[in-house]
Backbone as a printed PyTorch tensor [residue, N CA C, xyz], in Angstrom:
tensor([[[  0.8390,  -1.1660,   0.0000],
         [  0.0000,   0.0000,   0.0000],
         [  0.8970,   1.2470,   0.0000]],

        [[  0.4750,   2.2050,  -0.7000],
         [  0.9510,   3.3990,  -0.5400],
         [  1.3910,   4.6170,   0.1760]],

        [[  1.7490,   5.2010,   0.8180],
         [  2.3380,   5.8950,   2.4010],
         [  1.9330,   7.2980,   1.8230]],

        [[  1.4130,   7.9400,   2.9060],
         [  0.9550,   9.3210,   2.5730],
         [  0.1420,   9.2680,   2.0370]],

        [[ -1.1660,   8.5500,   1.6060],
         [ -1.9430,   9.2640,   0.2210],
         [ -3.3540,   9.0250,   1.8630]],

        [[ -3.7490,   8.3380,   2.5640],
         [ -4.7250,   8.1350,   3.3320],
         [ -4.8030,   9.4000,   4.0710]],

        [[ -6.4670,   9.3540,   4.3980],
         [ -6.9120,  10.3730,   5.4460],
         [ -6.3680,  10.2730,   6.8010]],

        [[ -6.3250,  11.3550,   7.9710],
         [ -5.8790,  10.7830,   9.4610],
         [ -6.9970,  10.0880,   9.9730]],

        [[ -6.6870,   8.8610,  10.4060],
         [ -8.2130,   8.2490,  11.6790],
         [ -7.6480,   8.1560,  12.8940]],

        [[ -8.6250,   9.2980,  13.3770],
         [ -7.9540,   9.3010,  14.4060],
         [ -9.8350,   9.3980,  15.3630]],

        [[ -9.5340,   9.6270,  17.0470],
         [-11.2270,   9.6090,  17.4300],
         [-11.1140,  11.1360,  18.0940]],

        [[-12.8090,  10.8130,  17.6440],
         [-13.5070,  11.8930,  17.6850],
         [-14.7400,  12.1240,  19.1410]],

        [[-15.3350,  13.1100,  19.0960],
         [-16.2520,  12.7270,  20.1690],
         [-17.8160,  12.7790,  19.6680]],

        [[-18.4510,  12.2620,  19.6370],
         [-19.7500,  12.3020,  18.7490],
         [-20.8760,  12.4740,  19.9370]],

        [[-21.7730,  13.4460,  19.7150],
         [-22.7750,  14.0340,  20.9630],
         [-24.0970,  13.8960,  19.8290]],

        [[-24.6270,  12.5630,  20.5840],
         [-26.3160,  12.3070,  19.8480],
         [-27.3450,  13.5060,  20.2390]],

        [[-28.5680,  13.2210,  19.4810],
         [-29.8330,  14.5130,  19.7760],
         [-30.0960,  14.0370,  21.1910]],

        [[-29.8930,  13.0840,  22.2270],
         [-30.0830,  12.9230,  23.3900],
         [-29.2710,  13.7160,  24.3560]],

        [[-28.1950,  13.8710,  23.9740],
         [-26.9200,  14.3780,  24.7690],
         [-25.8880,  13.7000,  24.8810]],

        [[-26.1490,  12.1060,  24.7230],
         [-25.1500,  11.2470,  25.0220],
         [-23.8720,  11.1580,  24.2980]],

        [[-22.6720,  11.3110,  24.5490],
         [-21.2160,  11.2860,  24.0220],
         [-21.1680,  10.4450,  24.2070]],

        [[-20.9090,   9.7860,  22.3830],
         [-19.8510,   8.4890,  22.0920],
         [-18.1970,   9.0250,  21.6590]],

        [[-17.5250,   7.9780,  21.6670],
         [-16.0180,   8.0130,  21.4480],
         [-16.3330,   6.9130,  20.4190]],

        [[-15.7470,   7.5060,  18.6220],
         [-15.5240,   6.9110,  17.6770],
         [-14.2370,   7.0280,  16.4820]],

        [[-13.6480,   6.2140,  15.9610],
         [-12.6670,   6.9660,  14.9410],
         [-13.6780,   7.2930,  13.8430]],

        [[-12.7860,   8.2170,  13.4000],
         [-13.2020,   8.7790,  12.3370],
         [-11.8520,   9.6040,  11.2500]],

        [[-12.1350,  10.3350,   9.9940],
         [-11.7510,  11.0460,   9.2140],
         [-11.5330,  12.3700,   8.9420]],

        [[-13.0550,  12.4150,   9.7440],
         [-13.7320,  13.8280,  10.3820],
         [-12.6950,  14.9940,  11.0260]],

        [[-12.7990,  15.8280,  10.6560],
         [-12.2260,  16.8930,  11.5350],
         [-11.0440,  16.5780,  12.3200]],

        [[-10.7890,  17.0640,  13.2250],
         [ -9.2720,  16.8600,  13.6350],
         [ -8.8590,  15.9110,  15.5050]],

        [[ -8.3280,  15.4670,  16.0120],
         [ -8.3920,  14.6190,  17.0060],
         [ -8.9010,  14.9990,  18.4680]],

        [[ -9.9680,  14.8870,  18.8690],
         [-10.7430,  14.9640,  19.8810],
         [-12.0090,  16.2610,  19.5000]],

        [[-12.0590,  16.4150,  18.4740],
         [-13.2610,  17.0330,  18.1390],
         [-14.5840,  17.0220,  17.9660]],

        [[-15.8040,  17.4270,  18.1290],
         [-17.2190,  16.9700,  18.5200],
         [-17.8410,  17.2220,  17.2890]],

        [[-18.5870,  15.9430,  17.1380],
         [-19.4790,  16.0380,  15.9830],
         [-20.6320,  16.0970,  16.5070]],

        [[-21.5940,  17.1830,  16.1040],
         [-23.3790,  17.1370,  16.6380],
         [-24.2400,  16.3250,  15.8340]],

        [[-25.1160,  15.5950,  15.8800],
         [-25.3900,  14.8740,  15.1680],
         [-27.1700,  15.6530,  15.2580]],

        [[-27.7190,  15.6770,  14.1520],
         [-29.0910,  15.9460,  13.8690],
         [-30.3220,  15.3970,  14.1760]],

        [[-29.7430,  13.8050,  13.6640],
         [-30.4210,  12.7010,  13.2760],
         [-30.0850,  11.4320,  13.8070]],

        [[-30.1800,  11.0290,  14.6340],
         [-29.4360,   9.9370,  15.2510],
         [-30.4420,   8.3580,  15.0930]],

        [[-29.5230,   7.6410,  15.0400],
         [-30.6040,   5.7590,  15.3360],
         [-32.0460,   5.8170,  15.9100]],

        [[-31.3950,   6.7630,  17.2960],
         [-33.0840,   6.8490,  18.5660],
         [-33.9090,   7.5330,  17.8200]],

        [[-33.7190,   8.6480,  16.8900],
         [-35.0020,   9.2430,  16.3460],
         [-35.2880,   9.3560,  15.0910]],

        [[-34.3500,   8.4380,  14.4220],
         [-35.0340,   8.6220,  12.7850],
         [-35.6820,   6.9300,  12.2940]],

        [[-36.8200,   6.7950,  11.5300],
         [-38.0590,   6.2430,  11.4050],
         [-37.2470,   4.8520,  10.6460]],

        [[-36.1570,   5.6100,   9.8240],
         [-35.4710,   3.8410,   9.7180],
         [-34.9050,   3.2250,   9.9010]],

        [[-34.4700,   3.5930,  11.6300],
         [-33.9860,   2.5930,  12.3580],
         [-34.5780,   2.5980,  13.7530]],

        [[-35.7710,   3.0190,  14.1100],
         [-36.4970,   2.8770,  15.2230],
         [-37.9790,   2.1290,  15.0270]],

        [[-38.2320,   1.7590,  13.3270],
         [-39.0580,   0.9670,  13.3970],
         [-40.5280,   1.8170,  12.5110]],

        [[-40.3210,   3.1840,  12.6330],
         [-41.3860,   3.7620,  11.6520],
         [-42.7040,   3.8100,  12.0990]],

        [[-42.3530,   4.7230,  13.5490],
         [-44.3650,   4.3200,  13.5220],
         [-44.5990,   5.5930,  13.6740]],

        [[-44.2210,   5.9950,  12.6020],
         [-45.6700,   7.1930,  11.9020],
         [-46.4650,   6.8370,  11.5910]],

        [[-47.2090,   8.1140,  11.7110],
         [-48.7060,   7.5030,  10.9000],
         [-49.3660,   8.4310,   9.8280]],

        [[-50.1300,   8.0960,   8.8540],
         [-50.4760,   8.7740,   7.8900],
         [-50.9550,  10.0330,   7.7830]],

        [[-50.5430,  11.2280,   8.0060],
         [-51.5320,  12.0420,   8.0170],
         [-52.2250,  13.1530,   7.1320]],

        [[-53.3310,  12.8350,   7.0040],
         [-54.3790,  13.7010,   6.0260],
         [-54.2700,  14.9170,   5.8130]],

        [[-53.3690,  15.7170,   5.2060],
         [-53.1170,  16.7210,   4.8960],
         [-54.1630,  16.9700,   3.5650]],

        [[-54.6740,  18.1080,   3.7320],
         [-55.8880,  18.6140,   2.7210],
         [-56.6650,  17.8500,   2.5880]],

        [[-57.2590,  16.7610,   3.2950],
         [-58.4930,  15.7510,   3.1030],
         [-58.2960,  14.7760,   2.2510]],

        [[-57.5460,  14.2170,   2.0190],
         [-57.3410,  13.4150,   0.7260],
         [-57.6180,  11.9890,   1.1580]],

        [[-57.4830,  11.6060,   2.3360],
         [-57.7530,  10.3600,   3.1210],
         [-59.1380,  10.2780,   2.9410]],

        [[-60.0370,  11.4990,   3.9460],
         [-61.2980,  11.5810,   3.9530],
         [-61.6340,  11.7360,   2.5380]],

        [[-61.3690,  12.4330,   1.6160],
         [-62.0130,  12.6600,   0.1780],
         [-62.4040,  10.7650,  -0.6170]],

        [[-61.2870,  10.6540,  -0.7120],
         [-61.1120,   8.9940,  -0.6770],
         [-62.0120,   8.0460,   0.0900]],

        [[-62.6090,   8.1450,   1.2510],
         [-63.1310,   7.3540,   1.7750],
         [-64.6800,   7.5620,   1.7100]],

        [[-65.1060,   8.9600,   1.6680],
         [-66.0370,   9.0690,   1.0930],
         [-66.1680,   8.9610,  -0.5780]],

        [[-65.8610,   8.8440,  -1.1860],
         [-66.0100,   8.5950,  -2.4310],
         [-66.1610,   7.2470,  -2.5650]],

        [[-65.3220,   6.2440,  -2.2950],
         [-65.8820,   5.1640,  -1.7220],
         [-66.2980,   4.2070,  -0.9560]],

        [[-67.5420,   5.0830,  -0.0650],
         [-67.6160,   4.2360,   1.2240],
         [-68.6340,   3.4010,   0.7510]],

        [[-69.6130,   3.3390,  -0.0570],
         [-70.3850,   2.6050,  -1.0420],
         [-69.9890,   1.4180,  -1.0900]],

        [[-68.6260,   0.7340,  -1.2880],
         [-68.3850,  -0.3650,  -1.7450],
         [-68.3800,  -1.0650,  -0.8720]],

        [[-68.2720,  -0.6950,   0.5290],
         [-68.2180,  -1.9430,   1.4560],
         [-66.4350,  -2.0260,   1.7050]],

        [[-65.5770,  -1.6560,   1.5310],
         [-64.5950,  -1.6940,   2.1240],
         [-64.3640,  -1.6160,   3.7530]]])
């Protein structure tokens, strides 16, 4: 392998939307520096499992269901 051409990995300190500080390597920025994170595992929908739920913005659910509540669905 080649000498000199790689990034430094070195660790970093990573602070989730909870507060909690992890210790990780990284590429990132420079050695003992904090990354804020936005979006973390605990609160984004595709990795906590997704339980949103649909919501009816401008009636389109209701428009739909009355239009066909006739059928017996």
């Amino acid at each position: 392998m080649r000498k000199d051409i790689h990034p430094d990995y070195h660790p970093i300190e990573v602070k989730m939307t909870n507060g909690d500080m992890l210790q990780m390597r990284s590429t990132w920025g420079s050695e003992g520096a904090t990354l804020s994170l936005d979006i973390d595992p605990s609160v984004h929908p595709a990795w906590n499992g997704g339980s949103s739920r649909l919501l009816d913005t401008g009636g389109r659910v209701s428009k739909f269901k009355k239009k066909y509540e006739g059928l017996g669905f």
